[in-house]
């Protein structure tokens, strides 16, 4: 069975109701930001390469009201047993350990945003009056731990809400690119995950009906029309509901391995390496990691090229997804038995192609399926999970949706 995301009206209503119940009175407004799924280009954003995410219909909703005393109080419907968490003075990267768990994302954004107000470089300044303290209520339908960027959705919804309340125009493209930097810095320096900029870029810069081609080499973000219906296809997300612990390990280990490969190759980023030099790398593990980055960049280019065809062929796109999965499994070593099971079962059930998405070590698979086949393929994947003794996966449709915005 596939589950549609909550409607924007319902998401905003729930955040608003939580706010009134916990803080009393009315919020100044409700803002939201989407989760994302990456079509192709995995583990390339932290290697100077290409990726191609879409924003999801699954969004995080933030109801917010300014506070004069500068404190930040947060409550989340996803953590009903935690009372409101309070931050009374800004957190800095140096004392980031003082905030932990889900509030760290919000406190990190609130603190770093404030620092950008007085930025010495005018290009990095966030226009508007002071970013105030705030009462913040959160509700989200972005699946957590699924590799669908629930954390970036949270960071970006809070950043837009605070910037808007401070008087900034959150429709301004320049402000949005500053917010990408602020939210990524919160994730890197406060939460402690050394991620690339893909997730925050997707949440803030994506466009409905489009994928977003991101080039980490020069920071460009280019919308690419993406219409699955026109090619007789649709996207199916299969959440294996197996945990991935980004902070704890695998992601940072892969980053360290990529850095070692860069040193061995004498390049600044792996995307700048020559194929022939990579083939000649003595260490087989570093060779495999570098090979993944180069072949994955080539697959992103081929995917975008296919999307430029008058009617893109889902078979060709699917073959690129399959090749991406094989490379992430064999060369980058971030897949799991559950992810392999979901991708294999999707293909056997008639998907054009399927691959694991996000950082890996658990999470979700994205399948490109015939438009009339999503429900049947979801059932067949569930059957395969049961046969393998695994808990049922959760399946969702994915449509290229709108970026962070004001809801009311
Ligand atoms: C996580 C990170 C992203 C990206 C992906 C892997 O989602 O947050 O920056 O590196 O993993 O492609």
CSV table of C-alpha atoms and ligand atoms in Angstrom, one decimal:
chain,number,residue,atom,x,y,z
A,1,UNK,CA,0.0,0.0,0.0
A,2,UNK,CA,1.3,3.5,-0.7
A,3,UNK,CA,0.6,6.5,1.6
A,4,UNK,CA,0.1,10.0,0.2
A,5,UNK,CA,1.7,12.9,2.2
A,6,UNK,CA,-0.5,15.1,4.4
A,7,UNK,CA,-2.1,18.1,2.6
A,8,UNK,CA,-0.5,21.5,3.2
A,9,UNK,CA,-3.7,22.7,4.8
A,10,UNK,CA,-3.8,19.8,7.2
A,11,UNK,CA,0.0,20.1,8.0
A,12,UNK,CA,-0.4,23.8,8.8
A,13,UNK,CA,-3.6,23.2,10.8
A,14,UNK,CA,-1.8,20.7,13.0
A,15,UNK,CA,1.2,22.9,13.7
A,16,UNK,CA,-1.1,25.8,14.5
A,17,UNK,CA,-3.2,23.6,16.9
A,18,UNK,CA,0.0,22.3,18.6
A,19,UNK,CA,1.2,25.9,19.1
A,20,UNK,CA,-2.1,27.1,20.6
A,21,UNK,CA,-2.3,24.1,22.9
A,22,UNK,CA,1.3,24.4,24.2
A,23,UNK,CA,2.1,28.2,24.1
A,24,UNK,CA,-1.4,29.7,24.1
A,25,UNK,CA,-2.5,32.6,21.8
A,26,UNK,CA,-1.9,32.6,18.1
A,27,UNK,CA,1.3,32.1,16.1
A,28,UNK,CA,2.5,34.9,13.8
A,29,UNK,CA,2.3,32.4,10.9
A,30,UNK,CA,3.0,28.9,9.6
A,31,UNK,CA,6.0,28.1,7.3
A,32,UNK,CA,6.9,24.8,5.8
A,33,UNK,CA,9.8,23.1,4.0
A,34,UNK,CA,9.9,19.8,2.1
A,35,UNK,CA,11.9,16.6,2.5
A,36,UNK,CA,13.7,15.6,-0.6
A,37,UNK,CA,14.5,12.5,-2.6
A,38,UNK,CA,17.6,12.4,-4.7
A,39,UNK,CA,17.0,11.0,-8.2
A,40,UNK,CA,20.6,10.3,-8.8
A,41,UNK,CA,24.1,11.5,-7.8
A,42,UNK,CA,24.7,10.0,-4.3
A,43,UNK,CA,27.7,10.9,-2.2
A,44,UNK,CA,28.9,13.3,-4.9
A,45,UNK,CA,27.9,16.6,-3.2
A,46,UNK,CA,30.7,16.2,-0.7
A,47,UNK,CA,33.1,15.3,-3.5
A,48,UNK,CA,32.7,18.4,-5.7
A,49,UNK,CA,30.2,16.6,-8.0
A,50,UNK,CA,26.7,16.5,-9.3
A,51,UNK,CA,23.4,15.5,-7.8
A,52,UNK,CA,19.7,15.8,-8.9
A,53,UNK,CA,17.2,15.9,-6.0
A,54,UNK,CA,13.5,16.7,-6.1
A,55,UNK,CA,11.5,18.3,-3.2
A,56,UNK,CA,8.8,15.9,-1.8
A,57,UNK,CA,5.2,16.6,-1.0
A,58,UNK,CA,6.2,15.4,2.5
A,59,UNK,CA,6.8,18.6,4.5
A,60,UNK,CA,7.7,19.9,8.0
A,61,UNK,CA,5.4,22.7,9.3
A,62,UNK,CA,6.5,25.3,11.8
A,63,UNK,CA,4.1,27.6,13.6
A,64,UNK,CA,6.1,30.5,15.1
A,65,UNK,CA,5.7,33.7,17.2
A,66,UNK,CA,8.5,36.0,18.2
A,67,UNK,CA,9.5,36.5,21.8
A,68,UNK,CA,10.9,39.7,23.1
A,69,UNK,CA,13.3,38.1,25.6
A,70,UNK,CA,15.4,36.4,23.0
A,71,UNK,CA,14.7,32.8,24.3
A,72,UNK,CA,13.8,30.0,21.8
A,73,UNK,CA,11.3,27.5,23.0
A,74,UNK,CA,10.4,24.5,20.8
A,75,UNK,CA,7.8,21.7,20.9
A,76,UNK,CA,7.4,18.9,18.4
A,77,UNK,CA,4.5,16.6,17.6
A,78,UNK,CA,7.0,14.0,16.6
A,79,UNK,CA,8.4,14.0,20.2
A,80,UNK,CA,5.2,14.1,22.2
A,81,UNK,CA,6.8,13.0,25.5
A,82,UNK,CA,9.4,15.9,25.5
A,83,UNK,CA,8.0,19.1,27.0
A,84,UNK,CA,9.0,22.3,25.3
A,85,UNK,CA,12.8,22.6,25.1
A,86,UNK,CA,14.2,26.0,25.8
A,87,UNK,CA,17.4,27.8,24.7
A,88,UNK,CA,18.1,31.0,26.6
A,89,UNK,CA,21.4,32.0,25.0
A,90,UNK,CA,22.6,31.4,21.5
A,91,UNK,CA,24.6,28.2,20.9
A,92,UNK,CA,27.9,28.6,19.1
A,93,UNK,CA,29.8,25.8,17.3
A,94,UNK,CA,32.3,25.9,20.2
A,95,UNK,CA,29.7,24.9,22.7
A,96,UNK,CA,27.6,22.8,20.4
A,97,UNK,CA,27.8,19.8,22.7
A,98,UNK,CA,25.5,21.8,25.1
A,99,UNK,CA,22.5,21.0,22.8
A,100,UNK,CA,21.6,17.5,21.7
A,101,UNK,CA,18.8,15.6,20.1
A,102,UNK,CA,16.2,17.1,17.8
A,103,UNK,CA,16.2,20.6,19.4
A,104,UNK,CA,19.9,21.0,18.2
A,105,UNK,CA,18.7,21.5,14.7
A,106,UNK,CA,16.4,24.3,15.7
A,107,UNK,CA,18.8,25.9,18.2
A,108,UNK,CA,21.6,25.7,15.7
A,109,UNK,CA,19.6,27.5,13.0
A,110,UNK,CA,18.3,30.1,15.3
A,111,UNK,CA,21.8,30.9,16.7
A,112,UNK,CA,23.6,30.9,13.4
A,113,UNK,CA,20.9,33.0,11.7
A,114,UNK,CA,21.4,35.6,14.4
A,115,UNK,CA,25.2,35.6,13.7
A,116,UNK,CA,24.4,36.3,10.0
A,117,UNK,CA,22.6,39.5,10.9
A,118,UNK,CA,25.7,41.3,11.6
A,119,UNK,CA,27.8,39.5,9.0
A,120,UNK,CA,30.9,41.6,8.0
A,121,UNK,CA,30.4,40.5,4.4
A,122,UNK,CA,27.2,42.2,3.2
A,123,UNK,CA,26.6,39.2,0.8
A,124,UNK,CA,26.2,36.9,3.8
A,125,UNK,CA,24.0,39.2,5.8
A,126,UNK,CA,20.4,38.3,6.3
A,127,UNK,CA,18.3,41.4,5.7
A,128,UNK,CA,15.6,42.3,8.2
A,129,UNK,CA,15.5,43.5,11.7
A,130,UNK,CA,16.9,41.3,14.5
A,131,UNK,CA,16.1,37.7,14.4
A,132,UNK,CA,14.0,37.5,17.6
A,133,UNK,CA,13.6,34.8,20.1
A,134,UNK,CA,10.6,32.6,19.4
A,135,UNK,CA,8.1,30.1,20.4
A,136,UNK,CA,8.0,27.3,17.8
A,137,UNK,CA,5.7,24.4,17.3
A,138,UNK,CA,6.6,21.7,14.8
A,139,UNK,CA,4.6,19.0,13.0
A,140,UNK,CA,6.0,17.0,10.1
A,141,UNK,CA,5.0,14.2,7.7
A,142,UNK,CA,8.6,13.7,6.4
A,143,UNK,CA,9.5,10.2,7.3
A,144,UNK,CA,12.5,10.2,9.8
A,145,UNK,CA,15.6,8.2,9.3
A,146,UNK,CA,14.6,7.2,5.8
A,147,UNK,CA,17.2,9.2,3.9
A,148,UNK,CA,14.6,11.7,2.9
A,149,UNK,CA,16.1,14.7,4.7
A,150,UNK,CA,13.7,15.2,7.6
A,151,UNK,CA,16.5,17.2,9.3
A,152,UNK,CA,17.0,19.6,6.4
A,153,UNK,CA,13.2,20.1,6.2
A,154,UNK,CA,13.2,21.0,9.8
A,155,UNK,CA,16.2,23.4,9.6
A,156,UNK,CA,14.9,25.1,6.5
A,157,UNK,CA,11.3,25.6,7.7
A,158,UNK,CA,12.6,27.1,10.9
A,159,UNK,CA,15.1,29.3,9.0
A,160,UNK,CA,12.4,30.7,6.7
A,161,UNK,CA,10.0,31.3,9.6
A,162,UNK,CA,12.6,33.2,11.6
A,163,UNK,CA,13.9,35.2,8.6
A,164,UNK,CA,10.3,36.1,7.7
A,165,UNK,CA,9.4,37.2,11.2
A,166,UNK,CA,12.6,39.3,11.2
A,167,UNK,CA,11.3,41.2,8.1
A,168,UNK,CA,13.2,39.4,5.3
A,169,UNK,CA,11.6,38.5,2.0
A,170,UNK,CA,11.9,34.7,1.9
A,171,UNK,CA,11.0,34.7,-1.8
A,172,UNK,CA,14.3,36.5,-2.6
A,173,UNK,CA,16.7,34.1,-4.3
A,174,UNK,CA,19.8,35.6,-2.7
A,175,UNK,CA,18.3,35.2,0.8
A,176,UNK,CA,17.5,31.6,0.0
A,177,UNK,CA,21.1,30.9,-1.0
A,178,UNK,CA,22.3,32.5,2.3
A,179,UNK,CA,19.8,30.3,4.2
A,180,UNK,CA,21.3,27.2,2.4
A,181,UNK,CA,24.7,28.2,4.0
A,182,UNK,CA,23.2,28.9,7.4
A,183,UNK,CA,21.2,25.7,7.6
A,184,UNK,CA,24.1,23.6,6.3
A,185,UNK,CA,26.4,25.2,8.9
A,186,UNK,CA,23.9,24.3,11.6
A,187,UNK,CA,23.9,20.7,10.5
A,188,UNK,CA,27.7,20.5,10.1
A,189,UNK,CA,28.8,22.6,13.1
A,190,UNK,CA,26.1,22.3,15.7
A,191,UNK,CA,24.4,18.9,15.0
A,192,UNK,CA,27.8,17.5,14.0
A,193,UNK,CA,27.0,15.8,10.7
A,194,UNK,CA,29.6,16.6,8.0
A,195,UNK,CA,27.0,16.6,5.2
A,196,UNK,CA,27.2,18.3,1.8
A,197,UNK,CA,24.7,21.0,0.7
A,198,UNK,CA,22.3,18.8,-1.3
A,199,UNK,CA,19.5,18.5,1.3
A,200,UNK,CA,19.3,22.2,2.3
A,201,UNK,CA,19.6,23.2,-1.4
A,202,UNK,CA,16.7,21.0,-2.3
A,203,UNK,CA,14.5,22.2,0.5
A,204,UNK,CA,15.1,25.9,-0.3
A,205,UNK,CA,15.8,26.1,-4.0
A,206,UNK,CA,13.8,23.3,-5.7
A,207,UNK,CA,10.8,24.0,-8.0
A,208,UNK,CA,7.6,22.1,-8.3
A,209,UNK,CA,7.5,19.9,-11.5
A,210,UNK,CA,11.3,20.1,-11.6
A,211,UNK,CA,14.4,18.3,-10.4
A,212,UNK,CA,17.3,20.5,-9.2
A,213,UNK,CA,20.7,19.9,-10.8
A,214,UNK,CA,23.3,20.8,-8.2
A,215,UNK,CA,27.0,21.2,-9.1
A,216,UNK,CA,29.1,21.3,-5.9
A,217,UNK,CA,32.1,22.3,-8.0
A,218,UNK,CA,30.7,25.8,-8.5
A,219,UNK,CA,27.6,25.9,-6.3
A,220,UNK,CA,25.2,26.3,-9.2
A,221,UNK,CA,21.6,25.1,-8.9
A,222,UNK,CA,19.7,24.6,-12.2
A,223,UNK,CA,16.0,23.5,-12.4
A,224,UNK,CA,15.5,20.6,-14.8
A,225,UNK,CA,11.9,19.9,-16.0
A,226,UNK,CA,10.9,16.4,-14.6
A,227,UNK,CA,7.5,15.1,-15.7
A,228,UNK,CA,7.1,11.4,-15.0
A,229,UNK,CA,3.5,11.3,-16.2
A,230,UNK,CA,4.6,12.4,-19.7
A,231,UNK,CA,6.8,9.3,-19.8
A,232,UNK,CA,4.1,6.9,-18.5
A,233,UNK,CA,5.9,6.5,-15.2
A,234,UNK,CA,5.8,7.4,-11.6
A,235,UNK,CA,8.2,7.4,-8.6
A,236,UNK,CA,7.8,5.1,-5.6
A,237,UNK,CA,9.7,5.4,-2.4
A,238,UNK,CA,10.2,2.2,-0.4
A,239,UNK,CA,11.2,3.1,3.2
A,240,UNK,CA,12.8,-0.1,4.7
A,241,UNK,CA,12.3,1.5,8.2
A,242,UNK,CA,15.8,0.4,9.1
A,243,UNK,CA,17.7,2.9,11.1
A,244,UNK,CA,20.5,4.9,9.7
A,245,UNK,CA,22.8,6.6,12.2
A,246,UNK,CA,24.4,9.4,10.2
A,247,UNK,CA,26.1,11.1,13.2
A,248,UNK,CA,27.4,7.9,14.6
A,249,UNK,CA,29.7,6.8,11.9
A,250,UNK,CA,29.3,5.6,8.4
A,251,UNK,CA,29.0,8.9,6.7
A,252,UNK,CA,32.0,10.4,8.4
A,253,UNK,CA,34.0,7.3,7.6
A,254,UNK,CA,33.2,7.6,3.9
A,255,UNK,CA,34.2,11.3,4.0
A,256,UNK,CA,37.5,10.4,5.6
A,257,UNK,CA,38.1,7.7,2.9
A,258,UNK,CA,37.3,10.2,0.1
A,259,UNK,CA,39.7,12.6,1.7
A,260,UNK,CA,42.4,9.9,1.7
A,261,UNK,CA,41.7,9.1,-1.9
A,262,UNK,CA,42.1,12.8,-2.8
A,263,UNK,CA,45.4,13.0,-1.1
A,264,UNK,CA,46.6,9.8,-2.9
A,265,UNK,CA,45.5,11.3,-6.2
A,266,UNK,CA,46.8,14.8,-5.5
A,267,UNK,CA,43.4,16.4,-6.3
A,268,UNK,CA,41.3,18.9,-4.4
A,269,UNK,CA,38.0,17.0,-4.9
A,270,UNK,CA,37.5,13.5,-6.3
A,271,UNK,CA,35.3,14.9,-9.0
A,272,UNK,CA,38.4,16.6,-10.4
A,273,UNK,CA,40.3,13.3,-10.7
A,274,UNK,CA,41.2,11.6,-14.0
A,275,UNK,CA,39.7,8.2,-14.7
A,276,UNK,CA,43.2,6.8,-15.6
A,277,UNK,CA,44.7,8.0,-12.3
A,278,UNK,CA,41.8,6.4,-10.3
A,279,UNK,CA,42.4,3.1,-12.1
A,280,UNK,CA,46.0,3.3,-11.1
A,281,UNK,CA,45.3,3.9,-7.4
A,282,UNK,CA,47.2,1.2,-5.4
A,283,UNK,CA,44.7,0.9,-2.5
A,284,UNK,CA,41.6,-1.1,-3.7
A,285,UNK,CA,39.3,0.5,-1.2
A,286,UNK,CA,40.2,4.0,-2.1
A,287,UNK,CA,40.1,3.1,-5.8
A,288,UNK,CA,36.5,1.8,-5.4
A,289,UNK,CA,35.4,4.9,-3.5
A,290,UNK,CA,36.9,7.2,-6.1
A,291,UNK,CA,35.4,5.1,-8.9
A,292,UNK,CA,32.0,5.5,-7.5
A,293,UNK,CA,32.2,9.3,-7.5
A,294,UNK,CA,33.4,9.5,-11.1
A,295,UNK,CA,30.9,7.0,-12.5
A,296,UNK,CA,28.1,8.5,-10.4
A,297,UNK,CA,28.8,12.0,-11.9
A,298,UNK,CA,28.7,10.4,-15.4
A,299,UNK,CA,25.3,8.8,-14.5
A,300,UNK,CA,23.9,12.2,-13.4
A,301,UNK,CA,25.0,13.8,-16.7
A,302,UNK,CA,23.4,10.9,-18.7
A,303,UNK,CA,20.2,11.2,-16.6
A,304,UNK,CA,19.9,14.9,-17.3
A,305,UNK,CA,20.7,14.4,-21.0
A,306,UNK,CA,17.9,11.8,-21.2
A,307,UNK,CA,15.5,14.2,-19.5
A,308,UNK,CA,16.2,16.7,-22.2
A,309,UNK,CA,14.8,14.3,-24.9
A,310,UNK,CA,11.3,15.2,-26.2
A,311,UNK,CA,10.0,12.1,-24.4
A,312,UNK,CA,12.6,10.7,-22.0
A,313,UNK,CA,12.7,6.9,-22.0
A,314,UNK,CA,12.0,5.5,-18.5
A,315,UNK,CA,13.9,2.4,-19.4
A,316,UNK,CA,17.1,4.4,-19.9
A,317,UNK,CA,16.5,6.3,-16.7
A,318,UNK,CA,15.8,3.1,-14.9
A,319,UNK,CA,19.1,1.5,-16.1
A,320,UNK,CA,21.0,4.5,-14.7
A,321,UNK,CA,19.2,4.0,-11.3
A,322,UNK,CA,20.2,0.3,-11.3
A,323,UNK,CA,23.8,1.1,-12.1
A,324,UNK,CA,23.8,3.8,-9.3
A,325,UNK,CA,22.6,1.2,-6.8
A,326,UNK,CA,25.2,-1.3,-7.9
A,327,UNK,CA,28.0,1.3,-7.5
A,328,UNK,CA,26.7,2.4,-4.1
A,329,UNK,CA,26.5,-1.2,-3.0
A,330,UNK,CA,29.8,-2.5,-4.4
A,331,UNK,CA,32.1,0.5,-4.7
A,332,UNK,CA,30.9,2.9,-2.0
A,333,UNK,CA,29.6,0.1,0.3
A,334,UNK,CA,26.7,2.0,1.8
A,335,UNK,CA,23.9,-0.3,1.0
A,336,UNK,CA,22.3,-2.9,3.3
A,337,UNK,CA,20.5,-6.3,2.9
A,338,UNK,CA,17.2,-4.5,3.3
A,339,UNK,CA,18.0,-1.9,0.7
A,340,UNK,CA,19.2,-4.6,-1.7
A,341,UNK,CA,16.1,-6.6,-1.1
A,342,UNK,CA,13.8,-3.6,-1.9
A,343,UNK,CA,15.7,-2.6,-5.0
A,344,UNK,CA,15.9,-6.2,-6.3
A,345,UNK,CA,12.2,-6.9,-5.5
A,346,UNK,CA,11.2,-3.6,-7.3
A,347,UNK,CA,13.0,-4.6,-10.4
A,348,UNK,CA,11.6,-8.2,-10.4
A,349,UNK,CA,8.1,-6.7,-10.0
A,350,UNK,CA,8.5,-4.6,-13.1
A,351,UNK,CA,10.1,-1.3,-12.1
A,352,UNK,CA,12.2,0.4,-14.8
A,353,UNK,CA,14.9,0.7,-12.2
A,354,UNK,CA,15.6,1.2,-8.5
A,355,UNK,CA,18.3,2.4,-6.2
A,356,UNK,CA,19.0,3.3,-2.5
A,357,UNK,CA,18.8,7.0,-1.8
A,358,UNK,CA,20.5,9.3,0.7
A,359,UNK,CA,23.5,8.5,2.8
A,360,UNK,CA,22.7,4.8,3.0
A,361,UNK,CA,23.3,2.4,5.9
A,362,UNK,CA,19.5,1.9,6.0
A,363,UNK,CA,16.7,4.2,4.8
A,364,UNK,CA,14.8,4.1,1.6
A,365,UNK,CA,14.9,2.9,-2.1
A,366,UNK,CA,13.5,5.0,-5.0
A,367,UNK,CA,12.0,3.1,-7.8
A,368,UNK,CA,10.9,4.4,-11.2
A,369,UNK,CA,7.8,2.3,-12.0
A,370,UNK,CA,5.1,2.2,-14.8
A,371,UNK,CA,2.4,4.7,-14.0
A,372,UNK,CA,-0.2,2.1,-13.5
A,373,UNK,CA,2.0,-0.3,-11.6
A,374,UNK,CA,2.9,1.5,-8.3
A,375,UNK,CA,0.4,-0.3,-6.1
A,376,UNK,CA,1.1,-3.8,-7.5
A,377,UNK,CA,4.9,-3.2,-7.2
A,378,UNK,CA,4.6,-2.0,-3.7
A,379,UNK,CA,2.7,-5.2,-2.8
A,380,UNK,CA,5.2,-7.4,-4.4
A,381,UNK,CA,8.1,-5.7,-2.5
A,382,UNK,CA,6.1,-6.2,0.7
A,383,UNK,CA,5.8,-9.9,-0.1
A,384,UNK,CA,9.5,-10.1,-0.7
A,385,UNK,CA,10.2,-8.5,2.7
A,386,UNK,CA,7.9,-11.0,4.4
A,387,UNK,CA,9.5,-13.9,2.6
A,388,UNK,CA,12.9,-12.6,3.8
A,389,UNK,CA,11.6,-12.3,7.4
A,390,UNK,CA,11.8,-8.5,7.3
A,391,UNK,CA,9.2,-6.1,8.8
A,392,UNK,CA,6.9,-4.5,6.2
A,393,UNK,CA,8.3,-1.5,4.4
A,394,UNK,CA,6.3,1.8,4.1
A,395,UNK,CA,5.7,2.9,0.5
A,396,UNK,CA,5.0,6.5,-0.6
A,397,UNK,CA,4.5,8.2,-4.0
A,398,UNK,CA,7.0,11.0,-4.8
A,399,UNK,CA,6.1,14.1,-6.9
A,400,UNK,CA,8.5,17.0,-7.6
A,401,UNK,CA,7.0,19.6,-5.2
A,402,UNK,CA,7.5,23.1,-4.0
A,403,UNK,CA,10.4,24.4,-1.9
A,404,UNK,CA,10.1,26.1,1.6
A,405,UNK,CA,7.3,28.7,1.8
A,406,UNK,CA,4.9,30.5,4.0
A,407,UNK,CA,1.7,28.6,4.5
A,408,UNK,CA,-0.5,31.1,6.3
B,1,LIG,C1,23.2,12.9,3.2
B,1,LIG,C2,23.9,14.2,3.2
B,1,LIG,C3,23.9,14.8,1.8
B,1,LIG,C4,24.5,13.8,0.8
B,1,LIG,C5,23.9,12.4,0.9
B,1,LIG,C6,24.5,11.4,0.1
B,1,LIG,O1,21.8,13.0,2.8
B,1,LIG,O2,23.2,15.1,4.1
B,1,LIG,O3,24.7,16.0,1.8
B,1,LIG,O4,25.9,13.7,1.0
B,1,LIG,O5,23.8,12.0,2.3
B,1,LIG,O6,24.4,11.7,-1.2
